[in-house]
Tab-separated table of C-alpha atoms in Angstrom:
chain	number	residue	atom	x	y	z
A	1	MET	CA	5.483	-5.951	-1.212
A	2	ASP	CA	6.546	-4.169	-4.558
A	3	GLY	CA	6.031	-7.471	-6.797
A	4	ILE	CA	9.194	-7.401	-8.765
A	5	SER	CA	12.075	-7.792	-6.574
A	6	THR	CA	14.137	-10.790	-6.248
A	7	ASN	CA	17.045	-11.774	-4.007
A	8	ALA	CA	20.080	-14.103	-4.108
A	9	VAL	CA	18.309	-17.170	-2.158
A	10	ILE	CA	15.246	-17.173	-4.358
A	11	ALA	CA	15.795	-15.575	-7.914
A	12	GLU	CA	12.255	-16.052	-9.211
A	13	HIS	CA	9.944	-12.882	-8.342
A	14	SER	CA	6.587	-14.429	-8.667
A	15	ILE	CA	6.547	-15.541	-4.892
A	16	ASN	CA	7.030	-11.872	-4.194
A	17	ALA	CA	4.475	-10.797	-6.849
A	18	THR	CA	1.935	-13.612	-5.367
A	19	VAL	CA	2.325	-12.248	-1.889
A	20	ALA	CA	1.817	-8.531	-3.150
A	21	ILE	CA	-1.384	-9.615	-4.608
A	22	LEU	CA	-2.541	-11.412	-1.724
A	23	GLU	CA	-1.725	-8.497	0.507
A	24	ASN	CA	-3.896	-6.316	-1.756
A	25	LEU	CA	-6.865	-9.093	-1.867
A	26	GLY	CA	-6.978	-9.165	1.965
A	27	GLU	CA	-7.527	-5.656	2.283
A	28	ALA	CA	-9.896	-5.459	-0.820
A	29	LEU	CA	-11.996	-8.145	0.419
A	30	ALA	CA	-12.725	-6.635	3.926
A	31	THR	CA	-13.487	-3.155	2.338
A	32	GLY	CA	-15.518	-4.459	-0.450
A	33	THR	CA	-17.543	-6.538	2.248
A	34	LEU	CA	-18.165	-3.471	4.248
A	35	ALA	CA	-18.876	-1.161	1.194
A	36	ALA	CA	-21.131	-3.889	-0.300
A	37	GLN	CA	-23.289	-3.839	3.197
A	38	SER	CA	-23.486	-0.186	3.348
A	39	ALA	CA	-24.684	-0.100	-0.317
A	40	SER	CA	-27.317	-2.762	0.374
A	41	GLU	CA	-28.836	-0.949	2.998
A	42	ILE	CA	-29.331	1.686	0.776
A	43	THR	CA	-30.677	-0.073	-2.338
A	44	GLY	CA	-31.614	-3.178	-0.907
A	45	PRO	CA	-29.982	-6.535	-1.516
A	46	GLY	CA	-28.721	-7.540	-5.009
A	47	PHE	CA	-27.527	-4.305	-6.351
A	48	TYR	CA	-25.314	-6.344	-8.550
A	49	ASP	CA	-25.148	-9.516	-10.841
A	50	ASN	CA	-22.293	-11.943	-11.360
A	51	THR	CA	-24.351	-14.903	-12.785
A	52	LYS	CA	-22.230	-14.257	-16.234
A	53	THR	CA	-18.900	-13.620	-14.991
A	54	ASN	CA	-16.534	-15.669	-16.528
A	55	TRP	CA	-13.782	-15.608	-13.664
A	56	ALA	CA	-10.998	-17.155	-15.848
A	57	SER	CA	-11.365	-14.658	-18.600
A	58	LEU	CA	-10.535	-11.985	-16.004
A	59	LEU	CA	-6.920	-13.617	-15.692
A	60	ASP	CA	-5.025	-12.881	-18.773
A	61	ASP	CA	-2.005	-14.580	-19.876
A	62	GLY	CA	0.411	-12.064	-18.540
A	63	ASP	CA	-1.191	-12.193	-14.941
A	64	ALA	CA	-1.030	-16.061	-14.967
A	65	GLY	CA	2.724	-16.037	-16.085
A	66	ARG	CA	3.341	-13.330	-13.040
A	67	TYR	CA	1.953	-15.385	-10.502
A	68	ASN	CA	2.794	-18.868	-11.931
A	69	LEU	CA	5.560	-20.303	-9.497
A	70	GLY	CA	3.803	-18.533	-6.667
A	71	LEU	CA	0.490	-20.185	-6.868
A	72	SER	CA	2.072	-23.600	-7.724
A	73	GLY	CA	1.996	-23.499	-11.497
A	74	ASP	CA	-0.555	-23.514	-14.182
A	75	GLU	CA	-2.341	-26.524	-12.510
A	76	GLY	CA	-2.560	-24.650	-9.244
A	77	ILE	CA	-4.018	-21.589	-10.897
A	78	ALA	CA	-6.542	-23.423	-12.801
A	79	ALA	CA	-7.629	-25.398	-9.735
A	80	MET	CA	-8.258	-21.973	-7.959
A	81	VAL	CA	-10.366	-20.814	-10.853
A	82	GLY	CA	-12.379	-23.906	-10.966
A	83	VAL	CA	-13.016	-23.672	-7.584
A	84	LEU	CA	-14.098	-20.188	-7.902
A	85	SER	CA	-16.313	-20.739	-10.767
A	86	MET	CA	-18.277	-23.311	-8.626
A	87	ALA	CA	-18.995	-20.776	-5.934
A	88	PRO	CA	-22.507	-19.764	-5.766
A	89	ARG	CA	-23.558	-16.618	-7.967
A	90	VAL	CA	-25.340	-13.683	-6.927
A	91	THR	CA	-28.490	-12.827	-9.189
A	92	GLY	CA	-29.311	-9.098	-9.295
A	93	ASP	CA	-32.634	-7.611	-8.473
A	94	ALA	CA	-33.581	-4.971	-11.110
A	95	ALA	CA	-34.927	-2.258	-8.849
A	96	ALA	CA	-31.771	-2.739	-6.407
A	97	VAL	CA	-29.484	-2.236	-9.485
A	98	ALA	CA	-31.429	0.791	-10.734
A	99	LYS	CA	-30.959	2.455	-7.231
A	100	PHE	CA	-27.382	1.828	-7.094
A	101	LYS	CA	-26.677	3.301	-10.640
A	102	ALA	CA	-28.604	6.171	-9.532
A	103	LEU	CA	-26.393	6.812	-6.529
A	104	ASP	CA	-23.672	8.575	-8.484
A	105	LYS	CA	-24.889	11.818	-9.352
A	106	SER	CA	-21.561	13.203	-10.546
A	107	THR	CA	-21.938	15.295	-13.527
A	108	PHE	CA	-17.883	16.536	-13.563
A	109	ALA	CA	-19.109	20.053	-14.559
A	110	SER	CA	-17.630	22.014	-11.252
A	111	THR	CA	-15.252	24.620	-12.387
A	112	LYS	CA	-14.205	25.022	-8.552
A	113	PRO	CA	-10.357	23.985	-8.052
A	114	THR	CA	-10.313	20.435	-7.579
A	115	ILE	CA	-6.854	18.856	-6.604
A	116	LEU	CA	-6.548	15.032	-5.978
A	117	ILE	CA	-4.003	13.069	-4.345
A	118	SER	CA	-3.446	9.218	-4.774
A	119	ASN	CA	-0.877	6.879	-3.917
A	120	GLU	CA	0.874	5.158	-6.745
A	121	ALA	CA	0.256	1.712	-5.322
A	122	ASP	CA	-2.804	2.083	-3.183
A	123	ARG	CA	-4.135	-1.324	-2.745
A	124	LEU	CA	-7.935	-0.339	-2.542
A	125	VAL	CA	-8.775	2.844	-4.374
A	126	PHE	CA	-6.371	2.184	-7.566
A	127	ALA	CA	-4.425	5.412	-8.849
A	128	GLY	CA	-6.556	4.965	-12.175
A	129	ASN	CA	-9.410	6.004	-10.478
A	130	SER	CA	-7.936	9.681	-10.504
A	131	SER	CA	-7.029	9.462	-14.283
A	132	ARG	CA	-10.436	8.248	-14.897
A	133	TYR	CA	-12.039	11.114	-12.929
A	134	VAL	CA	-9.566	13.704	-14.703
A	135	ASP	CA	-10.617	12.339	-18.299
A	136	LYS	CA	-14.425	12.782	-17.250
A	137	LYS	CA	-13.679	16.184	-16.211
A	138	ARG	CA	-11.500	17.174	-19.190
A	139	ALA	CA	-14.084	15.893	-21.651
A	140	VAL	CA	-16.884	18.261	-19.774
A	141	TYR	CA	-14.268	21.092	-19.826
A	142	GLU	CA	-13.351	20.664	-23.594
A	143	ALA	CA	-16.976	20.371	-24.563
A	144	GLU	CA	-17.848	23.869	-22.783
A	145	LEU	CA	-14.466	25.430	-24.371
A	146	ALA	CA	-15.730	24.397	-27.695
A	147	LYS	CA	-19.245	26.046	-27.128
A	148	TRP	CA	-17.231	29.389	-25.781
A	149	GLU	CA	-15.026	29.325	-28.913
A	150	ALA	CA	-17.988	29.177	-31.022
A	151	SER	CA	-19.715	32.372	-29.275
A	152	LYS	CA	-17.131	33.890	-27.207
A	153	LYS	CA	-19.680	34.893	-24.863
A	154	GLY	CA	-19.099	34.965	-21.063
A	155	PRO	CA	-15.699	34.099	-19.481
A	156	LYS	CA	-13.511	31.531	-20.979
A	157	PRO	CA	-13.496	28.362	-19.376
A	158	ILE	CA	-10.425	27.327	-17.571
A	159	TRP	CA	-9.038	23.883	-16.778
A	160	ASN	CA	-9.101	23.721	-13.044
A	161	THR	CA	-8.122	20.060	-12.040
A	162	LEU	CA	-4.994	18.880	-10.616
A	163	ALA	CA	-3.891	15.334	-9.865
A	164	LEU	CA	-1.014	14.445	-7.698
A	165	TYR	CA	0.523	11.259	-6.969
A	166	ALA	CA	2.681	9.977	-4.335
A	167	MET	CA	4.973	7.514	-5.898
A	168	THR	CA	6.701	4.369	-4.479
A	169	PRO	CA	10.564	3.397	-4.378
A	170	GLU	CA	11.456	1.464	-7.513
A	171	THR	CA	11.589	-1.607	-5.031
A	172	TYR	CA	10.825	-1.943	-1.379
A	173	THR	CA	10.307	-5.469	-0.660
A	174	LYS	CA	12.471	-6.860	2.331
A	175	PHE	CA	13.391	-10.599	2.428
A	176	THR	CA	13.911	-12.994	5.280
A	177	ALA	CA	17.275	-14.964	5.368
A	178	ALA	CA	15.340	-17.873	3.667
A	179	GLY	CA	14.709	-15.670	0.788
A	180	LEU	CA	11.017	-15.121	1.364
A	181	PRO	CA	9.362	-11.483	1.507
A	182	ASP	CA	9.562	-10.165	5.050
A	183	LEU	CA	5.966	-9.736	5.995
A	184	ALA	CA	7.257	-8.095	9.405
A	185	GLY	CA	9.653	-5.794	7.403
A	186	PRO	CA	9.123	-2.145	6.896
A	187	VAL	CA	6.711	-0.733	4.477
A	188	ALA	CA	7.641	1.301	1.648
A	189	ALA	CA	8.745	5.154	2.271
A	190	SER	CA	5.979	6.316	0.112
A	191	GLY	CA	3.213	5.523	-2.367
A	192	VAL	CA	1.469	2.418	-0.796
A	193	GLY	CA	-1.392	1.808	1.505
A	194	HIS	CA	-4.872	3.430	1.257
A	195	GLN	CA	-4.735	7.035	1.956
A	196	SER	CA	-1.453	7.038	3.977
A	197	PHE	CA	0.849	9.829	2.771
A	198	THR	CA	3.803	11.209	4.308
A	199	THR	CA	3.812	14.160	6.406
A	200	LYS	CA	5.368	16.444	3.872
A	201	GLN	CA	3.372	15.061	0.963
A	202	MET	CA	-0.149	15.687	3.112
A	203	LYS	CA	0.883	19.231	3.940
A	204	THR	CA	1.768	20.103	0.594
A	205	TRP	CA	-1.574	19.054	-0.644
A	206	VAL	CA	-3.309	21.098	2.086
A	207	ASP	CA	-1.108	23.870	1.335
A	208	MET	CA	-2.028	23.807	-2.287
A	209	LEU	CA	-5.792	23.393	-1.458
A	210	ALA	CA	-5.583	26.635	0.836
A	211	VAL	CA	-4.132	28.609	-1.899
A	212	ALA	CA	-6.503	27.227	-4.714
A	213	ALA	CA	-9.406	28.441	-2.389
A	214	LYS	CA	-8.106	31.847	-2.107
A	215	SER	CA	-7.251	32.244	-5.787
A	216	GLY	CA	-9.852	30.205	-7.114
A	217	LYS	CA	-7.222	28.173	-9.440
A	218	VAL	CA	-5.021	25.118	-9.030
A	219	PRO	CA	-1.558	25.525	-8.857
A	220	THR	CA	0.545	25.820	-12.300
A	221	ALA	CA	2.733	22.937	-13.570
A	222	LYS	CA	5.700	25.032	-13.051
A	223	TYR	CA	4.997	25.258	-9.448
A	224	VAL	CA	3.974	21.626	-9.097
A	225	GLU	CA	7.466	20.711	-10.631
A	226	TYR	CA	9.283	22.994	-8.332
A	227	ILE	CA	7.443	21.810	-5.125
A	228	ALA	CA	7.894	18.142	-6.254
A	229	THR	CA	11.790	18.868	-5.731
A	230	LYS	CA	11.259	19.595	-2.170
A	231	VAL	CA	8.739	16.647	-1.410
A	232	PRO	CA	10.127	13.233	-1.467
A	233	TYR	CA	8.289	10.798	-3.821
A	234	LEU	CA	5.775	13.544	-4.867
A	235	ASN	CA	5.378	13.269	-8.876
A	236	GLY	CA	6.137	16.894	-10.375
A	237	ASP	CA	4.763	15.718	-13.802
A	238	THR	CA	1.277	17.294	-14.064
A	239	ASP	CA	0.854	14.977	-17.307
A	240	TYR	CA	1.409	11.759	-15.456
A	241	ARG	CA	-0.617	9.055	-15.772
A	242	PRO	CA	-0.736	6.024	-13.762
A	243	ALA	CA	-1.717	2.633	-14.985
A	244	ASP	CA	-5.367	2.840	-16.275
A	245	LEU	CA	-8.170	0.674	-14.603
A	246	LYS	CA	-8.264	-2.657	-16.240
A	247	TYR	CA	-12.074	-2.605	-16.277
A	248	ASN	CA	-14.659	0.090	-16.899
A	249	PHE	CA	-17.776	-0.263	-14.804
A	250	GLY	CA	-19.155	2.950	-15.614
């Protein structure tokens, strides 16, 4: 569901928005459970701690308004948050937390060509992860460039990272005769789901990787802009930035 569509039978959009977020939540819970199990097998139990998490504070006024009608109004939302707040908390184990933090050894210092591709509305790994990766990579690159400009020794660092995005249609929810989101209807032509791309989008990404592997450089912005005219829903703007991640966990 696109989360913004309305129809002639039910003009209020929050039912569609609520169904959309519940769709995402179902997959996120399943994946999160498996991921947590996998991580705990390495770190031991207790690699996270939610004893101080204020669930209500995570739902800002904008979100509450967006899902108001779909979740039976303010009282319904308050009741759900209240039940959630009474759920058992998980107390972290210091040793497990330390092992978990040590799992990520990324330095973002690689100079090899790197080409990312993300769905605009990936419900598990948000597109904002790509822009955050690019941000961290650029910070390292700019630091290296500053060092080079001060000494002019060795080869000049080059920016060698490209983030591609498969975009969604503006709207794509289909509705039943009763005006409700049709869960059995066709999915969007592009940009939704986890790591699911059209054949043309995937082939373009693979072709770019092959060329970059030979040349040692990612495609130019001009080339990306051109190729995007041939591949439906592929964003040709190399400066495009999806919605940033709402929370920074490191």
